[in-house]
mmCIF file of C-alpha atoms in Angstrom:
data_model
loop_
_atom_site.group_PDB
_atom_site.id
_atom_site.type_symbol
_atom_site.label_atom_id
_atom_site.label_comp_id
_atom_site.label_asym_id
_atom_site.label_seq_id
_atom_site.Cartn_x
_atom_site.Cartn_y
_atom_site.Cartn_z
ATOM 1 C CA MET A 209 -0.035 0.057 -0.167
ATOM 2 C CA THR A 210 1.517 3.635 -1.023
ATOM 3 C CA ALA A 211 0.648 6.230 1.121
ATOM 4 C CA SER A 212 0.536 10.204 0.199
ATOM 5 C CA ALA A 213 2.573 12.529 1.732
ATOM 6 C CA ALA A 214 0.117 13.308 4.686
ATOM 7 C CA SER A 215 0.096 9.338 5.139
ATOM 8 C CA THR A 216 -3.604 9.122 3.701
ATOM 9 C CA TRP A 217 -5.941 7.133 1.646
ATOM 10 C CA LYS A 218 -8.498 7.747 -0.399
ATOM 11 C CA VAL A 219 -11.384 5.069 -0.611
ATOM 12 C CA GLY A 220 -10.539 3.303 -3.810
ATOM 13 C CA ALA A 221 -6.983 2.927 -2.895
ATOM 14 C CA LEU A 222 -7.449 1.538 0.337
ATOM 15 C CA ALA A 223 -10.065 -1.048 -1.175
ATOM 16 C CA GLU A 224 -7.777 -1.981 -3.839
ATOM 17 C CA ALA A 225 -5.054 -2.427 -1.495
ATOM 18 C CA CYS A 226 -7.143 -4.799 1.235
ATOM 19 C CA GLY A 227 -8.940 -6.817 -1.097
ATOM 20 C CA LEU A 228 -12.171 -5.204 -0.096
ATOM 21 C CA THR A 229 -14.705 -3.335 -2.234
ATOM 22 C CA VAL A 230 -15.773 0.417 -2.139
ATOM 23 C CA ARG A 231 -19.083 -0.780 -1.404
ATOM 24 C CA THR A 232 -17.950 -2.819 1.737
ATOM 25 C CA LEU A 233 -15.943 0.176 2.951
ATOM 26 C CA HIS A 234 -18.709 2.649 2.645
ATOM 27 C CA HIS A 235 -21.015 0.194 4.035
ATOM 28 C CA TRP A 236 -18.414 0.082 7.415
ATOM 29 C CA ASP A 237 -18.887 3.752 7.010
ATOM 30 C CA THR A 238 -22.369 4.188 6.964
ATOM 31 C CA ILE A 239 -22.700 1.833 9.929
ATOM 32 C CA GLY A 240 -19.802 3.605 12.099
ATOM 33 C CA LEU A 241 -17.478 0.768 12.044
ATOM 34 C CA LEU A 242 -15.040 2.128 10.051
ATOM 35 C CA SER A 243 -15.288 5.702 9.162
ATOM 36 C CA PRO A 244 -12.429 7.869 7.055
ATOM 37 C CA SER A 245 -11.438 10.409 9.770
ATOM 38 C CA ARG A 246 -9.791 13.051 7.609
ATOM 39 C CA ARG A 247 -11.275 15.646 5.065
ATOM 40 C CA THR A 248 -9.267 17.219 2.465
ATOM 41 C CA PRO A 249 -9.539 20.973 1.690
ATOM 42 C CA GLY A 250 -11.838 19.590 -1.219
ATOM 43 C CA GLY A 251 -14.061 17.999 1.549
ATOM 44 C CA HIS A 252 -13.277 14.987 0.351
ATOM 45 C CA ARG A 253 -12.843 12.227 3.432
ATOM 46 C CA GLU A 254 -9.540 10.058 3.579
ATOM 47 C CA TYR A 255 -8.429 7.183 5.889
ATOM 48 C CA THR A 256 -5.167 7.709 8.263
ATOM 49 C CA GLU A 257 -2.786 5.708 9.787
ATOM 50 C CA ASP A 258 -5.232 5.302 12.638
ATOM 51 C CA ASP A 259 -8.218 4.237 10.134
ATOM 52 C CA LEU A 260 -6.030 1.450 9.045
ATOM 53 C CA VAL A 261 -5.264 -0.067 12.371
ATOM 54 C CA ARG A 262 -8.877 -0.130 13.002
ATOM 55 C CA LEU A 263 -9.204 -1.532 9.921
ATOM 56 C CA TYR A 264 -6.611 -4.392 10.984
ATOM 57 C CA GLN A 265 -8.777 -4.850 14.171
ATOM 58 C CA VAL A 266 -11.866 -5.453 12.146
ATOM 59 C CA LEU A 267 -10.269 -8.021 9.845
ATOM 60 C CA ALA A 268 -8.824 -9.736 12.143
ATOM 61 C CA LEU A 269 -12.021 -10.227 14.468
ATOM 62 C CA ARG A 270 -13.802 -10.715 11.504
ATOM 63 C CA SER A 271 -11.550 -13.910 10.220
ATOM 64 C CA LEU A 272 -13.057 -15.384 14.044
ATOM 65 C CA GLY A 273 -16.374 -15.563 12.568
ATOM 66 C CA LEU A 274 -17.956 -12.093 14.456
ATOM 67 C CA GLY A 275 -20.362 -10.443 12.756
ATOM 68 C CA LEU A 276 -19.944 -6.712 12.296
ATOM 69 C CA GLU A 277 -21.987 -5.673 15.179
ATOM 70 C CA THR A 278 -20.125 -7.776 17.405
ATOM 71 C CA ILE A 279 -16.888 -6.337 15.985
ATOM 72 C CA ALA A 280 -18.025 -2.965 16.615
ATOM 73 C CA VAL A 281 -19.012 -3.483 20.909
ATOM 74 C CA CYS A 282 -15.494 -5.148 21.078
ATOM 75 C CA LEU A 283 -13.197 -2.271 19.488
ATOM 76 C CA ASP A 284 -15.624 0.179 21.219
ATOM 77 C CA SER A 285 -15.370 -1.097 24.786
ATOM 78 C CA GLY A 286 -11.783 -0.976 24.017
ATOM 79 C CA VAL A 287 -10.916 -5.002 23.787
ATOM 80 C CA ASP A 288 -7.769 -6.002 21.970
ATOM 81 C CA PRO A 289 -8.223 -8.404 19.009
ATOM 82 C CA ALA A 290 -4.785 -10.193 19.994
ATOM 83 C CA ARG A 291 -6.583 -11.018 23.479
ATOM 84 C CA LEU A 292 -9.600 -12.444 22.165
ATOM 85 C CA VAL A 293 -7.595 -14.428 20.166
ATOM 86 C CA ARG A 294 -5.422 -15.647 23.439
ATOM 87 C CA ASP A 295 -8.672 -15.939 25.462
ATOM 88 C CA HIS A 296 -10.091 -18.190 23.140
ATOM 89 C CA LEU A 297 -7.051 -20.135 22.658
ATOM 90 C CA SER A 298 -6.877 -20.313 26.542
ATOM 91 C CA GLY A 299 -10.491 -21.730 26.647
ATOM 92 C CA VAL A 300 -9.989 -24.216 23.883
ATOM 93 C CA GLU A 301 -6.759 -25.506 25.610
ATOM 94 C CA ALA A 302 -8.854 -25.766 28.953
ATOM 95 C CA ALA A 303 -11.380 -27.677 27.573
ATOM 96 C CA LEU A 304 -8.904 -29.897 26.383
ATOM 97 C CA ALA A 305 -7.377 -30.312 29.074
ATOM 98 C CA ALA A 306 -10.414 -31.116 31.204
ATOM 99 C CA LEU A 307 -11.321 -33.965 28.366
ATOM 100 C CA THR A 308 -8.355 -35.461 28.614
ATOM 101 C CA SER A 309 -8.542 -35.706 32.434
ATOM 102 C CA LEU A 310 -12.239 -36.736 32.171
ATOM 103 C CA ARG A 311 -11.118 -39.611 29.379
ATOM 104 C CA ASP A 312 -8.358 -40.813 31.785
ATOM 105 C CA ARG A 313 -10.470 -40.882 35.063
ATOM 106 C CA LEU A 314 -12.893 -42.770 33.047
ATOM 107 C CA ARG A 315 -10.765 -45.264 31.704
ATOM 108 C CA ARG A 316 -9.515 -46.124 35.033
ATOM 109 C CA LEU A 317 -13.242 -46.456 36.675
ATOM 110 C CA ASP A 318 -13.836 -48.886 33.582
ATOM 111 C CA THR A 319 -10.942 -51.080 34.183
ATOM 112 C CA GLU A 320 -11.893 -51.034 37.875
ATOM 113 C CA LEU A 321 -15.331 -52.018 36.973
ATOM 114 C CA ALA A 322 -14.514 -54.631 34.510
ATOM 115 C CA ALA A 323 -12.249 -56.533 36.801
ATOM 116 C CA GLY A 324 -15.005 -56.592 39.328
ATOM 117 C CA ARG A 325 -13.580 -53.960 41.589
ATOM 118 C CA ALA A 326 -15.868 -51.254 43.428
ATOM 119 C CA PRO A 327 -14.147 -47.882 42.318
ATOM 120 C CA THR A 328 -13.158 -46.117 45.573
ATOM 121 C CA THR A 329 -15.664 -42.708 46.613
ATOM 122 C CA THR A 330 -12.330 -40.264 45.467
ATOM 123 C CA ALA A 331 -12.360 -41.907 42.280
ATOM 124 C CA LEU A 332 -16.484 -41.180 41.756
ATOM 125 C CA LEU A 333 -16.165 -37.856 43.040
ATOM 126 C CA ASP A 334 -12.950 -37.159 41.128
ATOM 127 C CA ALA A 335 -14.985 -37.987 37.795
ATOM 128 C CA LEU A 336 -18.571 -36.069 38.669
ATOM 129 C CA ARG A 337 -16.192 -33.018 39.446
ATOM 130 C CA THR A 338 -14.693 -33.709 35.826
ATOM 131 C CA THR A 339 -17.949 -34.085 34.369
ATOM 132 C CA GLY A 340 -19.331 -30.666 35.887
ATOM 133 C CA ALA A 341 -20.734 -31.021 39.237
ATOM 134 C CA THR A 342 -18.346 -28.079 39.757
ATOM 135 C CA ALA A 343 -19.382 -25.787 37.342
ATOM 136 C CA PRO A 344 -18.541 -21.915 36.560
ATOM 137 C CA ASP A 345 -21.404 -19.462 37.979
ATOM 138 C CA ARG A 346 -23.179 -18.951 34.709
ATOM 139 C CA ALA A 347 -23.479 -22.378 34.493
ATOM 140 C CA HIS A 348 -25.252 -22.854 38.109
ATOM 141 C CA ALA A 349 -27.192 -19.834 37.641
ATOM 142 C CA LEU A 350 -28.799 -21.434 34.372
ATOM 143 C CA ARG A 351 -28.980 -24.829 35.921
ATOM 144 C CA ASP A 352 -31.225 -23.326 38.629
ATOM 145 C CA ARG A 353 -33.829 -22.344 36.198
ATOM 146 C CA LEU A 354 -33.358 -24.672 33.106
ATOM 147 C CA ASP A 355 -33.970 -28.794 33.127
ATOM 148 C CA ALA A 356 -31.559 -31.215 31.337
ATOM 149 C CA ASP A 357 -33.365 -30.756 27.940
ATOM 150 C CA GLY A 358 -32.688 -27.008 28.287
ATOM 151 C CA LEU A 359 -29.170 -26.980 29.311
ATOM 152 C CA ARG A 360 -28.396 -29.528 26.317
ATOM 153 C CA LEU A 361 -30.113 -27.090 23.671
ATOM 154 C CA LEU A 362 -28.056 -23.949 24.728
ATOM 155 C CA GLU A 363 -24.742 -26.338 24.957
ATOM 156 C CA ASP A 364 -25.675 -27.243 21.559
ATOM 157 C CA ARG A 365 -26.725 -23.942 20.213
ATOM 158 C CA ALA A 366 -23.431 -22.618 21.389
ATOM 159 C CA ALA A 367 -21.381 -25.315 19.305
ATOM 160 C CA ALA A 368 -23.410 -24.677 16.659
ATOM 161 C CA VAL A 369 -22.318 -20.792 17.021
ATOM 162 C CA GLY A 370 -18.382 -22.151 16.912
ATOM 163 C CA PRO A 371 -15.681 -19.605 17.768
ATOM 164 C CA ALA A 372 -18.108 -16.576 18.049
ATOM 165 C CA ALA A 373 -19.797 -17.736 20.786
ATOM 166 C CA HIS A 374 -17.335 -17.000 23.433
ATOM 167 C CA TYR A 375 -17.035 -13.300 22.723
ATOM 168 C CA LEU A 376 -20.745 -13.149 21.862
ATOM 169 C CA LEU A 377 -21.512 -14.199 25.710
ATOM 170 C CA GLU A 378 -18.260 -12.492 27.451
ATOM 171 C CA VAL A 379 -18.001 -9.215 25.362
ATOM 172 C CA GLU A 380 -21.118 -8.466 23.454
ATOM 173 C CA TRP A 381 -24.070 -9.515 25.551
ATOM 174 C CA PRO A 382 -22.565 -7.978 29.153
ATOM 175 C CA GLU A 383 -21.543 -4.841 26.982
ATOM 176 C CA LEU A 384 -25.317 -4.466 25.698
ATOM 177 C CA TYR A 385 -26.394 -4.722 29.540
ATOM 178 C CA ARG A 386 -24.096 -2.021 30.631
ATOM 179 C CA ARG A 387 -25.006 0.415 27.620
ATOM 180 C CA ALA A 388 -28.772 0.039 28.505
ATOM 181 C CA ASP A 389 -28.067 0.644 32.094
ATOM 182 C CA ARG A 390 -26.182 3.934 31.377
ATOM 183 C CA LEU A 391 -29.077 5.047 29.536
ATOM 184 C CA ARG A 392 -31.864 4.344 32.056
ATOM 185 C CA THR A 393 -29.650 5.886 34.869
ATOM 186 C CA ALA A 394 -29.270 9.156 32.636
ATOM 187 C CA GLY A 395 -32.957 9.217 32.628
ATOM 188 C CA VAL A 396 -33.570 8.175 28.670
ATOM 189 C CA PRO A 397 -37.169 6.339 28.419
ATOM 190 C CA PRO A 398 -37.389 2.949 27.313
ATOM 191 C CA THR A 399 -39.349 3.733 24.445
ATOM 192 C CA ASP A 400 -36.014 5.459 23.083
ATOM 193 C CA PRO A 401 -34.799 4.234 19.805
ATOM 194 C CA ARG A 402 -31.123 3.792 21.054
ATOM 195 C CA VAL A 403 -32.915 1.418 24.155
ATOM 196 C CA ARG A 404 -35.294 -0.405 21.468
ATOM 197 C CA ARG A 405 -32.104 -1.215 19.516
ATOM 198 C CA LEU A 406 -30.094 -2.630 22.682
ATOM 199 C CA VAL A 407 -32.917 -4.564 23.349
ATOM 200 C CA ALA A 408 -33.316 -5.897 19.659
ATOM 201 C CA ARG A 409 -30.081 -7.019 20.031
ATOM 202 C CA MET A 410 -30.229 -8.967 23.111
ATOM 203 C CA ASP A 411 -33.413 -10.774 21.895
ATOM 204 C CA GLU A 412 -31.158 -11.770 18.825
ATOM 205 C CA LEU A 413 -28.442 -13.084 20.451
ATOM 206 C CA GLY A 414 -31.112 -14.636 22.992
ATOM 207 C CA ALA A 415 -33.036 -16.362 19.712
ATOM 208 C CA LEU A 416 -29.243 -17.191 18.589
ATOM 209 C CA PHE A 417 -28.618 -19.162 21.592
ATOM 210 C CA THR A 418 -32.142 -20.733 22.137
ATOM 211 C CA GLY A 419 -32.905 -21.454 18.636
ATOM 212 C CA GLY A 420 -36.250 -19.376 19.712
ATOM 213 C CA ASP A 421 -37.729 -21.817 22.504
ATOM 214 C CA THR A 422 -39.526 -19.551 24.783
ATOM 215 C CA THR A 423 -39.058 -21.534 27.754
ATOM 216 C CA THR A 424 -35.415 -21.455 27.456
ATOM 217 C CA SER A 425 -35.521 -17.774 26.226
ATOM 218 C CA THR A 426 -37.517 -17.075 29.454
ATOM 219 C CA ALA A 427 -35.555 -18.488 31.772
ATOM 220 C CA VAL A 428 -31.848 -17.196 30.308
ATOM 221 C CA ARG A 429 -33.698 -13.702 30.926
ATOM 222 C CA SER A 430 -34.340 -14.176 34.186
ATOM 223 C CA ALA A 431 -30.884 -15.186 34.893
ATOM 224 C CA TRP A 432 -29.712 -12.060 33.062
ATOM 225 C CA ARG A 433 -32.207 -10.360 35.707
ATOM 226 C CA ASP A 434 -31.810 -12.398 39.061
ATOM 227 C CA ALA A 435 -27.921 -13.337 39.016
ATOM 228 C CA PRO A 436 -26.511 -10.616 36.409
ATOM 229 C CA GLN A 437 -23.049 -11.216 38.008
ATOM 230 C CA ALA A 438 -23.179 -14.861 37.584
ATOM 231 C CA MET A 439 -23.911 -14.120 33.831
ATOM 232 C CA SER A 440 -21.795 -11.072 33.100
ATOM 233 C CA GLY A 441 -18.933 -12.088 35.157
ATOM 234 C CA GLU A 442 -19.033 -8.331 36.278
ATOM 235 C CA PRO A 443 -18.169 -7.761 39.981
ATOM 236 C CA PRO A 444 -21.080 -7.357 42.084
ATOM 237 C CA ALA A 445 -20.390 -3.317 41.997
ATOM 238 C CA ALA A 446 -20.777 -3.414 38.536
ATOM 239 C CA THR A 447 -24.336 -5.200 38.439
ATOM 240 C CA GLU A 448 -26.214 -4.061 41.588
ATOM 241 C CA SER A 449 -28.608 -2.173 39.699
ATOM 242 C CA TRP A 450 -29.072 -4.759 36.753
ATOM 243 C CA ALA A 451 -32.456 -6.357 38.785
ATOM 244 C CA ASP A 452 -34.066 -2.481 38.048
ATOM 245 C CA LEU A 453 -32.902 -2.450 34.654
ATOM 246 C CA ALA A 454 -34.957 -5.935 33.918
ATOM 247 C CA GLY A 455 -38.322 -4.050 34.227
ATOM 248 C CA TYR A 456 -36.961 -1.209 31.905
ATOM 249 C CA LEU A 457 -36.050 -3.471 29.204
ATOM 250 C CA ASP A 458 -39.357 -5.137 29.473
ATOM 251 C CA LEU A 459 -40.865 -1.761 28.848
ATOM 252 C CA ALA A 460 -38.785 -1.356 25.601
ATOM 253 C CA ARG A 461 -40.043 -4.393 24.373
ATOM 254 C CA GLN A 462 -43.540 -3.584 24.804
ATOM 255 C CA GLY A 463 -42.951 0.061 23.647
ATOM 256 C CA ALA A 464 -44.772 1.199 26.789
ATOM 257 C CA PRO A 465 -44.130 4.794 28.372
ATOM 258 C CA SER A 466 -42.175 4.969 31.493
#
């Protein structure tokens, strides 16, 4: 890519250099994902080196399978794409380690049972822990509200979403709640278009992970209302008002006045 003397790029040159289309860059500008920061004396918009850094981040996150709205939330929240990749890698490695541990314990149990020996209490407890008897806070919050079929549905849907599931759950969904709560505390009515858009995206994510199943969706929404710390991973102080936020969001869904 050849920069001008001021290190700026016009949309056509940038699109050609990056293998994108001008239409794509215009669309990203329209939705606020990537907008050129500089204007020439003649009023033409040009991309700066800072814009190129953001473009690289957009492309890196898109390569992970994230949608444009999720990417915008990640970048606007100050999330480093390299950290997201490392977090995902860490999660995959932890899952592999857990599965390996479970396989080894089950093999030992199988050997003992095949030999007619009763497994020790310690061995049974170890196997139970590895299969999920000790689960993260979010899993506990959901398990209190869903039966085995509902939990299996969530697991299957998350698996179908793929690598993006981690970021949708860990980054975007909590950020949507934070944004909605900031609007609520600022006195913005729930019928405001900004609130309605946040709610629409929350419900879109809910449908993505529940397949539109009403019972499961209601349970997930209840978990966010009653156990926001567990669902978001946020400290208690950051979520203490989120229980009140639930009613605000319900009004936004209904389009009712505050």
